[in-house]
């Protein structure tokens, strides 16, 4: 009679050998957790637990006659790390990462692979059952569900920069890395499942049974055969109905407000680019790119903001905060009820760019409605920052004579100054000049470029003591 331990060893070795045909051991590291965090190949570097240490436990292989396997169970925002430097630059050229796992939660983004040691939001996720490489590629919905095992493969070709992502042996995403977002940075570590420090709340607790890392791109045929071998060995049982259990009374919580299914949700984070800490109480303005109209105004809480916006539009989102240069990003809402991320890393203020730019219609100094909200925000800012003064710089396009444009640019400055004084800013804190058409922002060729030149720039300067 065959000993069960020997049978288990035979099954697992058959699995690992089948998917590694014609492969030399030094070209891959395989972690099945039967040897703790060390690979089954000799001399390999150990995986490092991230976050709160999880547990390696034995569980019965579904569908087997008493055979068991080792699995690693990890908590939310935890996971594993492969140190490529310790493995002598194993992932510095072409490579493939293969993981067999299940996640407890799959709402919004759930991190799978992080190549920049938590310093960037770029990397791979599962997003509502779709494969996602933020912020470049998204697959159609795939066979990924919460609390169900999935075979996940990521590869990147060093020469072509082509990234491929597979689910259960099938290629689901194929695109070219726009830079070096899909490779390791100077820290030389690959993080699995733990989220970065930029966005937050984009991780899940889960379980992993196999991690295998190759120093080359594996072919689609190889990936398919690997999945077939794993799925054949790790069969999952059909869920059985359980007797209803008496549930403890839940703690009463305030329900989250229902989302409008006709709008897209933009979830953003504003953070200090020097240390990745959140910037709290930053003013956030959202404008349509097409006509510069203000569509939303909010503030960050612990660096986070959320706004709902109509789909199929391009928007410019601007953040302003004490001690920082203002920062803008452009986003596009493509579908109803989708979620879009908009991250802004703030730099310390240097007063080298204007705080705000106010635009005017042709031939007039009248403030447009869209400028008033910006000016009110500027008033609040300068009321808190008594160490700064305002400098207004007025401009026009090249329509008409230079003399009339110079006069118009000064009138625009006076209009802005009068509004600020009316809101409580002391006159001697405001200085302004008009430059006519002498300093265009863009070449005056089209109406769109001319509009960008009809402006008053609001600058801040330290008060001279």
GROMACS .gro file of C-alpha atoms in nm:
model
  465
    1UNK     CA    1   0.000   0.000   0.000
    2UNK     CA    2   0.139   0.343  -0.092
    3UNK     CA    3   0.224   0.565   0.206
    4UNK     CA    4   0.017   0.888   0.197
    5UNK     CA    5   0.320   1.107   0.263
    6UNK     CA    6   0.503   0.948  -0.026
    7UNK     CA    7   0.193   0.990  -0.242
    8UNK     CA    8   0.174   1.360  -0.157
    9UNK     CA    9   0.542   1.408  -0.240
   10UNK     CA   10   0.488   1.227  -0.571
   11UNK     CA   11   0.187   1.444  -0.661
   12UNK     CA   12   0.362   1.770  -0.579
   13UNK     CA   13   0.685   1.678  -0.752
   14UNK     CA   14   0.491   1.567  -1.061
   15UNK     CA   15   0.315   1.903  -1.061
   16UNK     CA   16   0.635   2.103  -1.033
   17UNK     CA   17   0.825   1.894  -1.286
   18UNK     CA   18   0.542   1.897  -1.541
   19UNK     CA   19   0.528   2.276  -1.556
   20UNK     CA   20   0.907   2.305  -1.563
   21UNK     CA   21   0.993   2.082  -1.860
   22UNK     CA   22   1.322   2.172  -2.027
   23UNK     CA   23   1.392   2.429  -1.752
   24UNK     CA   24   1.712   2.435  -1.550
   25UNK     CA   25   1.668   2.487  -1.176
   26UNK     CA   26   1.893   2.791  -1.163
   27UNK     CA   27   1.654   2.974  -1.401
   28UNK     CA   28   1.356   2.972  -1.168
   29UNK     CA   29   1.261   2.980  -0.802
   30UNK     CA   30   0.954   2.787  -0.685
   31UNK     CA   31   0.785   2.851  -0.350
   32UNK     CA   32   0.520   2.598  -0.242
   33UNK     CA   33   0.558   2.670   0.134
   34UNK     CA   34   0.641   2.308   0.219
   35UNK     CA   35   0.989   2.441   0.296
   36UNK     CA   36   0.870   2.755   0.473
   37UNK     CA   37   0.964   3.064   0.270
   38UNK     CA   38   1.258   2.896   0.095
   39UNK     CA   39   1.225   2.773  -0.266
   40UNK     CA   40   1.229   2.403  -0.350
   41UNK     CA   41   1.543   2.463  -0.556
   42UNK     CA   42   1.871   2.467  -0.361
   43UNK     CA   43   2.046   2.795  -0.284
   44UNK     CA   44   1.755   3.028  -0.349
   45UNK     CA   45   1.669   3.343  -0.158
   46UNK     CA   46   1.378   3.321   0.088
   47UNK     CA   47   1.057   3.517   0.047
   48UNK     CA   48   1.005   3.783   0.313
   49UNK     CA   49   0.664   3.827   0.483
   50UNK     CA   50   0.530   4.184   0.452
   51UNK     CA   51   0.304   4.371   0.690
   52UNK     CA   52   0.169   4.159   0.971
   53UNK     CA   53   0.317   3.807   0.948
   54UNK     CA   54   0.069   3.548   0.828
   55UNK     CA   55   0.062   3.173   0.883
   56UNK     CA   56   0.181   2.873   0.684
   57UNK     CA   57  -0.075   2.603   0.741
   58UNK     CA   58  -0.156   2.260   0.603
   59UNK     CA   59  -0.488   2.204   0.433
   60UNK     CA   60  -0.636   1.904   0.261
   61UNK     CA   61  -0.608   1.913  -0.117
   62UNK     CA   62  -0.968   1.932  -0.242
   63UNK     CA   63  -1.079   1.610  -0.410
   64UNK     CA   64  -0.783   1.408  -0.281
   65UNK     CA   65  -0.784   1.110  -0.047
   66UNK     CA   66  -0.639   1.273   0.261
   67UNK     CA   67  -0.348   1.449   0.088
   68UNK     CA   68  -0.255   1.797   0.207
   69UNK     CA   69  -0.064   2.102   0.081
   70UNK     CA   70   0.103   2.400   0.249
   71UNK     CA   71  -0.053   2.742   0.199
   72UNK     CA   72   0.034   3.089   0.330
   73UNK     CA   73  -0.258   3.286   0.477
   74UNK     CA   74  -0.199   3.662   0.497
   75UNK     CA   75  -0.388   3.960   0.635
   76UNK     CA   76  -0.500   4.275   0.454
   77UNK     CA   77  -0.211   4.496   0.341
   78UNK     CA   78   0.037   4.219   0.404
   79UNK     CA   79   0.190   3.969   0.163
   80UNK     CA   80   0.533   3.858   0.042
   81UNK     CA   81   0.852   4.008  -0.099
   82UNK     CA   82   1.110   3.862  -0.340
   83UNK     CA   83   1.451   4.030  -0.315
   84UNK     CA   84   1.605   4.032  -0.661
   85UNK     CA   85   1.931   4.181  -0.534
   86UNK     CA   86   1.981   3.887  -0.298
   87UNK     CA   87   1.906   3.662  -0.598
   88UNK     CA   88   2.185   3.839  -0.794
   89UNK     CA   89   1.960   4.055  -1.014
   90UNK     CA   90   1.725   3.771  -1.108
   91UNK     CA   91   1.453   4.011  -1.235
   92UNK     CA   92   1.674   4.266  -1.410
   93UNK     CA   93   1.604   4.144  -1.765
   94UNK     CA   94   1.307   3.951  -1.905
   95UNK     CA   95   1.104   3.770  -1.637
   96UNK     CA   96   0.777   3.596  -1.552
   97UNK     CA   97   0.591   3.581  -1.220
   98UNK     CA   98   0.339   3.300  -1.163
   99UNK     CA   99   0.112   3.300  -0.857
  100UNK     CA  100  -0.170   3.067  -0.750
  101UNK     CA  101  -0.383   3.247  -0.491
  102UNK     CA  102  -0.723   3.366  -0.375
  103UNK     CA  103  -0.823   3.702  -0.228
  104UNK     CA  104  -1.098   3.757   0.028
  105UNK     CA  105  -1.218   4.083  -0.130
  106UNK     CA  106  -1.218   4.208  -0.488
  107UNK     CA  107  -1.403   4.540  -0.469
  108UNK     CA  108  -1.220   4.833  -0.634
  109UNK     CA  109  -0.842   4.793  -0.683
  110UNK     CA  110  -0.668   4.504  -0.511
  111UNK     CA  111  -0.292   4.499  -0.542
  112UNK     CA  112  -0.114   4.195  -0.687
  113UNK     CA  113   0.239   4.307  -0.789
  114UNK     CA  114   0.432   4.619  -0.685
  115UNK     CA  115   0.763   4.691  -0.860
  116UNK     CA  116   0.863   5.017  -0.684
  117UNK     CA  117   0.871   4.908  -0.316
  118UNK     CA  118   0.553   5.097  -0.221
  119UNK     CA  119   0.674   5.433  -0.358
  120UNK     CA  120   0.443   5.435  -0.662
  121UNK     CA  121   0.079   5.359  -0.735
  122UNK     CA  122   0.178   5.199  -1.066
  123UNK     CA  123   0.170   4.820  -1.082
  124UNK     CA  124  -0.076   4.536  -1.124
  125UNK     CA  125  -0.417   4.505  -0.964
  126UNK     CA  126  -0.741   4.315  -0.992
  127UNK     CA  127  -1.019   4.571  -1.028
  128UNK     CA  128  -1.379   4.450  -1.001
  129UNK     CA  129  -1.277   4.122  -1.168
  130UNK     CA  130  -1.062   4.290  -1.436
  131UNK     CA  131  -0.685   4.276  -1.478
  132UNK     CA  132  -0.539   4.623  -1.440
  133UNK     CA  133  -0.195   4.776  -1.476
  134UNK     CA  134  -0.242   5.121  -1.331
  135UNK     CA  135  -0.253   5.358  -1.512
  136UNK     CA  136  -0.200   5.209  -1.860
  137UNK     CA  137  -0.413   4.903  -1.933
  138UNK     CA  138  -0.737   4.732  -1.829
  139UNK     CA  139  -0.874   4.397  -1.946
  140UNK     CA  140  -1.230   4.293  -2.001
  141UNK     CA  141  -1.389   4.111  -1.708
  142UNK     CA  142  -1.212   3.782  -1.637
  143UNK     CA  143  -1.270   3.472  -1.423
  144UNK     CA  144  -1.153   3.622  -1.094
  145UNK     CA  145  -1.386   3.605  -0.797
  146UNK     CA  146  -1.341   3.666  -0.428
  147UNK     CA  147  -1.240   3.359  -0.221
  148UNK     CA  148  -1.180   3.145  -0.531
  149UNK     CA  149  -0.839   3.017  -0.643
  150UNK     CA  150  -0.694   3.180  -0.953
  151UNK     CA  151  -0.381   3.114  -1.160
  152UNK     CA  152  -0.216   3.451  -1.234
  153UNK     CA  153   0.085   3.510  -1.462
  154UNK     CA  154   0.270   3.834  -1.540
  155UNK     CA  155   0.559   3.861  -1.786
  156UNK     CA  156   0.770   4.145  -1.928
  157UNK     CA  157   1.008   4.120  -2.222
  158UNK     CA  158   1.327   4.321  -2.166
  159UNK     CA  159   1.390   4.387  -2.536
  160UNK     CA  160   1.039   4.476  -2.655
  161UNK     CA  161   0.895   4.606  -2.322
  162UNK     CA  162   0.582   4.398  -2.394
  163UNK     CA  163   0.385   4.307  -2.081
  164UNK     CA  164   0.148   4.009  -2.084
  165UNK     CA  165  -0.096   3.908  -1.812
  166UNK     CA  166  -0.281   3.574  -1.797
  167UNK     CA  167  -0.566   3.437  -1.592
  168UNK     CA  168  -0.620   3.061  -1.569
  169UNK     CA  169  -0.388   2.996  -1.863
  170UNK     CA  170  -0.551   3.250  -2.100
  171UNK     CA  171  -0.385   3.572  -2.218
  172UNK     CA  172  -0.607   3.862  -2.106
  173UNK     CA  173  -0.386   4.171  -2.136
  174UNK     CA  174  -0.107   4.247  -2.383
  175UNK     CA  175   0.049   4.596  -2.405
  176UNK     CA  176   0.380   4.780  -2.422
  177UNK     CA  177   0.525   4.928  -2.105
  178UNK     CA  178   0.535   5.306  -2.172
  179UNK     CA  179   0.856   5.333  -1.970
  180UNK     CA  180   0.999   5.127  -1.688
  181UNK     CA  181   0.685   5.103  -1.477
  182UNK     CA  182   0.674   4.723  -1.506
  183UNK     CA  183   1.027   4.659  -1.378
  184UNK     CA  184   1.198   4.688  -1.040
  185UNK     CA  185   1.348   5.018  -0.926
  186UNK     CA  186   1.675   5.067  -0.737
  187UNK     CA  187   1.538   4.888  -0.428
  188UNK     CA  188   1.531   4.565  -0.635
  189UNK     CA  189   1.234   4.406  -0.456
  190UNK     CA  190   0.910   4.263  -0.589
  191UNK     CA  191   0.620   4.302  -0.345
  192UNK     CA  192   0.319   4.072  -0.377
  193UNK     CA  193  -0.025   4.166  -0.239
  194UNK     CA  194   0.087   4.455  -0.013
  195UNK     CA  195  -0.039   4.798  -0.121
  196UNK     CA  196   0.176   5.105  -0.182
  197UNK     CA  197   0.192   5.413   0.041
  198UNK     CA  198   0.035   5.643  -0.220
  199UNK     CA  199  -0.333   5.551  -0.243
  200UNK     CA  200  -0.412   5.314   0.046
  201UNK     CA  201  -0.704   5.073   0.101
  202UNK     CA  202  -0.620   4.881  -0.218
  203UNK     CA  203  -0.527   4.545  -0.074
  204UNK     CA  204  -0.702   4.231   0.047
  205UNK     CA  205  -0.640   3.948   0.285
  206UNK     CA  206  -0.596   3.615   0.109
  207UNK     CA  207  -0.418   3.284   0.064
  208UNK     CA  208  -0.136   3.177  -0.168
  209UNK     CA  209  -0.035   2.820  -0.250
  210UNK     CA  210   0.237   2.874  -0.511
  211UNK     CA  211   0.477   3.148  -0.625
  212UNK     CA  212   0.715   3.078  -0.911
  213UNK     CA  213   0.954   3.331  -1.063
  214UNK     CA  214   1.136   3.278  -1.395
  215UNK     CA  215   1.424   3.477  -1.543
  216UNK     CA  216   1.265   3.481  -1.892
  217UNK     CA  217   0.930   3.528  -2.066
  218UNK     CA  218   0.723   3.210  -2.061
  219UNK     CA  219   0.528   3.129  -2.378
  220UNK     CA  220   0.147   3.120  -2.389
  221UNK     CA  221   0.162   2.743  -2.445
  222UNK     CA  222   0.379   2.698  -2.135
  223UNK     CA  223   0.147   2.917  -1.927
  224UNK     CA  224  -0.159   2.718  -2.042
  225UNK     CA  225   0.007   2.385  -1.958
  226UNK     CA  226   0.114   2.517  -1.619
  227UNK     CA  227  -0.243   2.617  -1.538
  228UNK     CA  228  -0.378   2.281  -1.656
  229UNK     CA  229  -0.133   2.097  -1.432
  230UNK     CA  230  -0.211   2.310  -1.129
  231UNK     CA  231  -0.588   2.303  -1.176
  232UNK     CA  232  -0.582   1.925  -1.224
  233UNK     CA  233  -0.392   1.877  -0.899
  234UNK     CA  234  -0.559   2.148  -0.692
  235UNK     CA  235  -0.924   2.069  -0.768
  236UNK     CA  236  -1.167   2.277  -0.568
  237UNK     CA  237  -1.478   2.114  -0.418
  238UNK     CA  238  -1.829   2.230  -0.494
  239UNK     CA  239  -1.949   2.446  -0.208
  240UNK     CA  240  -2.183   2.260   0.025
  241UNK     CA  241  -2.484   2.421   0.184
  242UNK     CA  242  -2.429   2.481   0.553
  243UNK     CA  243  -2.682   2.487   0.828
  244UNK     CA  244  -2.768   2.845   0.916
  245UNK     CA  245  -2.573   2.966   1.216
  246UNK     CA  246  -2.683   3.225   1.463
  247UNK     CA  247  -2.492   3.536   1.370
  248UNK     CA  248  -2.378   3.783   1.636
  249UNK     CA  249  -2.558   4.114   1.627
  250UNK     CA  250  -2.362   4.350   1.403
  251UNK     CA  251  -2.233   4.679   1.532
  252UNK     CA  252  -2.459   4.951   1.402
  253UNK     CA  253  -2.278   5.154   1.139
  254UNK     CA  254  -2.384   5.450   0.934
  255UNK     CA  255  -2.455   5.332   0.579
  256UNK     CA  256  -2.240   5.486   0.308
  257UNK     CA  257  -2.433   5.716   0.075
  258UNK     CA  258  -2.554   5.540  -0.238
  259UNK     CA  259  -2.359   5.618  -0.552
  260UNK     CA  260  -2.522   5.763  -0.859
  261UNK     CA  261  -2.486   5.492  -1.123
  262UNK     CA  262  -2.492   5.751  -1.401
  263UNK     CA  263  -2.176   5.921  -1.275
  264UNK     CA  264  -1.812   5.821  -1.254
  265UNK     CA  265  -1.638   5.831  -0.917
  266UNK     CA  266  -1.299   6.004  -0.904
  267UNK     CA  267  -1.100   5.895  -0.600
  268UNK     CA  268  -0.792   6.105  -0.540
  269UNK     CA  269  -0.506   6.144  -0.299
  270UNK     CA  270  -0.287   6.449  -0.245
  271UNK     CA  271   0.048   6.374  -0.085
  272UNK     CA  272   0.384   6.531  -0.010
  273UNK     CA  273   0.626   6.414  -0.278
  274UNK     CA  274   0.917   6.431  -0.032
  275UNK     CA  275   0.789   6.177   0.221
  276UNK     CA  276   0.461   6.038   0.076
  277UNK     CA  277   0.262   6.175   0.373
  278UNK     CA  278  -0.096   6.288   0.303
  279UNK     CA  279  -0.165   6.660   0.261
  280UNK     CA  280  -0.472   6.739   0.467
  281UNK     CA  281  -0.722   7.020   0.404
  282UNK     CA  282  -0.597   7.088   0.050
  283UNK     CA  283  -0.837   7.280  -0.175
  284UNK     CA  284  -0.937   7.071  -0.478
  285UNK     CA  285  -1.102   7.228  -0.784
  286UNK     CA  286  -1.233   7.026  -1.078
  287UNK     CA  287  -1.286   7.197  -1.415
  288UNK     CA  288  -1.396   7.077  -1.757
  289UNK     CA  289  -1.100   7.088  -1.992
  290UNK     CA  290  -1.323   7.188  -2.286
  291UNK     CA  291  -1.444   7.523  -2.145
  292UNK     CA  292  -1.262   7.563  -1.809
  293UNK     CA  293  -1.595   7.566  -1.622
  294UNK     CA  294  -1.584   7.475  -1.253
  295UNK     CA  295  -1.780   7.154  -1.185
  296UNK     CA  296  -1.667   7.055  -0.833
  297UNK     CA  297  -1.489   7.199  -0.529
  298UNK     CA  298  -1.389   6.999  -0.222
  299UNK     CA  299  -1.116   6.956   0.041
  300UNK     CA  300  -0.896   6.661   0.128
  301UNK     CA  301  -0.945   6.463   0.449
  302UNK     CA  302  -0.627   6.277   0.544
  303UNK     CA  303  -0.511   6.356   0.192
  304UNK     CA  304  -0.811   6.189   0.025
  305UNK     CA  305  -1.091   6.342  -0.181
  306UNK     CA  306  -1.383   6.198  -0.380
  307UNK     CA  307  -1.597   6.360  -0.647
  308UNK     CA  308  -1.866   6.221  -0.877
  309UNK     CA  309  -1.848   6.345  -1.236
  310UNK     CA  310  -2.040   6.291  -1.561
  311UNK     CA  311  -1.880   6.031  -1.791
  312UNK     CA  312  -1.722   6.083  -2.134
  313UNK     CA  313  -1.551   6.409  -2.034
  314UNK     CA  314  -1.195   6.531  -1.976
  315UNK     CA  315  -1.131   6.725  -1.654
  316UNK     CA  316  -0.846   6.922  -1.498
  317UNK     CA  317  -0.813   6.869  -1.122
  318UNK     CA  318  -0.609   7.126  -0.927
  319UNK     CA  319  -0.496   7.102  -0.564
  320UNK     CA  320  -0.377   7.395  -0.350
  321UNK     CA  321  -0.237   7.367   0.003
  322UNK     CA  322  -0.040   7.583   0.242
  323UNK     CA  323   0.333   7.547   0.193
  324UNK     CA  324   0.302   7.370  -0.144
  325UNK     CA  325   0.302   7.461  -0.510
  326UNK     CA  326  -0.039   7.413  -0.669
  327UNK     CA  327  -0.059   7.093  -0.873
  328UNK     CA  328  -0.290   6.989  -1.158
  329UNK     CA  329  -0.364   6.659  -1.330
  330UNK     CA  330  -0.590   6.575  -1.623
  331UNK     CA  331  -0.824   6.276  -1.609
  332UNK     CA  332  -1.082   6.125  -1.844
  333UNK     CA  333  -1.409   5.960  -1.736
  334UNK     CA  334  -1.492   5.695  -1.993
  335UNK     CA  335  -1.791   5.511  -1.847
  336UNK     CA  336  -2.076   5.550  -1.605
  337UNK     CA  337  -2.024   5.409  -1.253
  338UNK     CA  338  -1.651   5.354  -1.313
  339UNK     CA  339  -1.386   5.455  -1.060
  340UNK     CA  340  -1.093   5.672  -1.168
  341UNK     CA  341  -0.784   5.742  -0.960
  342UNK     CA  342  -0.624   6.087  -0.963
  343UNK     CA  343  -0.307   6.119  -0.756
  344UNK     CA  344  -0.113   6.441  -0.698
  345UNK     CA  345   0.228   6.466  -0.538
  346UNK     CA  346   0.287   6.816  -0.406
  347UNK     CA  347   0.621   6.997  -0.410
  348UNK     CA  348   0.723   7.266  -0.158
  349UNK     CA  349   0.618   7.613  -0.265
  350UNK     CA  350   0.881   7.814  -0.448
  351UNK     CA  351   0.653   8.084  -0.594
  352UNK     CA  352   0.799   8.007  -0.937
  353UNK     CA  353   0.460   7.949  -1.099
  354UNK     CA  354   0.128   8.135  -1.060
  355UNK     CA  355  -0.114   8.019  -0.792
  356UNK     CA  356  -0.401   8.062  -1.034
  357UNK     CA  357  -0.476   8.187  -1.386
  358UNK     CA  358  -0.803   8.368  -1.459
  359UNK     CA  359  -0.929   8.384  -1.820
  360UNK     CA  360  -1.131   8.655  -1.995
  361UNK     CA  361  -1.351   8.690  -2.300
  362UNK     CA  362  -1.228   8.882  -2.605
  363UNK     CA  363  -1.201   9.258  -2.550
  364UNK     CA  364  -1.343   9.268  -2.196
  365UNK     CA  365  -1.216   9.298  -1.838
  366UNK     CA  366  -1.531   9.144  -1.685
  367UNK     CA  367  -1.465   8.846  -1.458
  368UNK     CA  368  -1.631   8.526  -1.573
  369UNK     CA  369  -1.833   8.318  -1.326
  370UNK     CA  370  -1.578   8.038  -1.345
  371UNK     CA  371  -1.308   8.273  -1.205
  372UNK     CA  372  -1.500   8.374  -0.893
  373UNK     CA  373  -1.460   8.042  -0.711
  374UNK     CA  374  -1.085   8.052  -0.779
  375UNK     CA  375  -1.064   8.406  -0.643
  376UNK     CA  376  -1.259   8.311  -0.328
  377UNK     CA  377  -1.013   8.026  -0.272
  378UNK     CA  378  -0.722   8.269  -0.320
  379UNK     CA  379  -0.877   8.507  -0.064
  380UNK     CA  380  -0.894   8.226   0.194
  381UNK     CA  381  -0.536   8.131   0.116
  382UNK     CA  382  -0.393   8.481   0.156
  383UNK     CA  383  -0.597   8.552   0.468
  384UNK     CA  384  -0.413   8.260   0.630
  385UNK     CA  385  -0.077   8.346   0.473
  386UNK     CA  386   0.003   8.692   0.608
  387UNK     CA  387   0.367   8.631   0.515
  388UNK     CA  388   0.280   8.660   0.144
  389UNK     CA  389   0.164   8.935  -0.089
  390UNK     CA  390  -0.022   8.910  -0.420
  391UNK     CA  391   0.123   9.000  -0.756
  392UNK     CA  392  -0.122   9.026  -1.048
  393UNK     CA  393   0.002   9.008  -1.408
  394UNK     CA  394  -0.246   9.098  -1.682
  395UNK     CA  395  -0.225   8.982  -2.046
  396UNK     CA  396  -0.420   8.990  -2.373
  397UNK     CA  397  -0.409   8.820  -2.712
  398UNK     CA  398  -0.276   9.007  -3.017
  399UNK     CA  399  -0.611   9.127  -3.151
  400UNK     CA  400  -0.607   9.507  -3.195
  401UNK     CA  401  -0.334   9.763  -3.134
  402UNK     CA  402  -0.063   9.718  -2.873
  403UNK     CA  403  -0.164  10.038  -2.691
  404UNK     CA  404  -0.527   9.927  -2.650
  405UNK     CA  405  -0.420   9.580  -2.539
  406UNK     CA  406  -0.187   9.731  -2.278
  407UNK     CA  407  -0.476   9.938  -2.146
  408UNK     CA  408  -0.707   9.634  -2.142
  409UNK     CA  409  -0.455   9.420  -1.956
  410UNK     CA  410  -0.427   9.686  -1.685
  411UNK     CA  411  -0.806   9.706  -1.659
  412UNK     CA  412  -0.817   9.329  -1.607
  413UNK     CA  413  -0.562   9.361  -1.325
  414UNK     CA  414  -0.767   9.640  -1.163
  415UNK     CA  415  -1.085   9.430  -1.187
  416UNK     CA  416  -0.920   9.139  -1.005
  417UNK     CA  417  -0.763   9.371  -0.750
  418UNK     CA  418  -1.099   9.538  -0.678
  419UNK     CA  419  -1.264   9.199  -0.624
  420UNK     CA  420  -0.990   9.090  -0.381
  421UNK     CA  421  -1.010   9.416  -0.186
  422UNK     CA  422  -1.388   9.377  -0.169
  423UNK     CA  423  -1.333   9.036  -0.010
  424UNK     CA  424  -1.108   9.177   0.262
  425UNK     CA  425  -0.755   9.169   0.125
  426UNK     CA  426  -0.568   9.491   0.218
  427UNK     CA  427  -0.483   9.699  -0.088
  428UNK     CA  428  -0.116   9.742   0.002
  429UNK     CA  429  -0.072   9.362  -0.014
  430UNK     CA  430  -0.163   9.364  -0.385
  431UNK     CA  431   0.064   9.473  -0.666
  432UNK     CA  432  -0.026   9.448  -1.034
  433UNK     CA  433   0.081   9.533  -1.386
  434UNK     CA  434  -0.050   9.483  -1.738
  435UNK     CA  435   0.172   9.357  -2.019
  436UNK     CA  436  -0.071   9.372  -2.310
  437UNK     CA  437   0.010   9.114  -2.577
  438UNK     CA  438   0.386   9.117  -2.507
  439UNK     CA  439   0.397   8.790  -2.305
  440UNK     CA  440   0.171   8.535  -2.475
  441UNK     CA  441   0.122   8.199  -2.308
  442UNK     CA  442   0.085   8.037  -2.653
  443UNK     CA  443   0.124   8.150  -3.014
  444UNK     CA  444  -0.186   8.346  -3.123
  445UNK     CA  445  -0.289   8.120  -3.410
  446UNK     CA  446  -0.632   7.986  -3.314
  447UNK     CA  447  -0.917   8.098  -3.094
  448UNK     CA  448  -0.820   7.833  -2.837
  449UNK     CA  449  -0.461   7.959  -2.809
  450UNK     CA  450  -0.579   8.320  -2.804
  451UNK     CA  451  -0.811   8.241  -2.516
  452UNK     CA  452  -0.517   8.106  -2.314
  453UNK     CA  453  -0.347   8.444  -2.357
  454UNK     CA  454  -0.643   8.652  -2.234
  455UNK     CA  455  -0.558   8.612  -1.869
  456UNK     CA  456  -0.455   8.748  -1.531
  457UNK     CA  457  -0.201   8.541  -1.343
  458UNK     CA  458  -0.211   8.545  -0.963
  459UNK     CA  459   0.136   8.509  -0.809
  460UNK     CA  460   0.251   8.496  -0.448
  461UNK     CA  461   0.566   8.658  -0.317
  462UNK     CA  462   0.711   8.663   0.035
  463UNK     CA  463   0.659   8.995   0.214
  464UNK     CA  464   0.991   9.177   0.242
  465UNK     CA  465   1.082   9.254   0.599
   0.00000   0.00000   0.00000
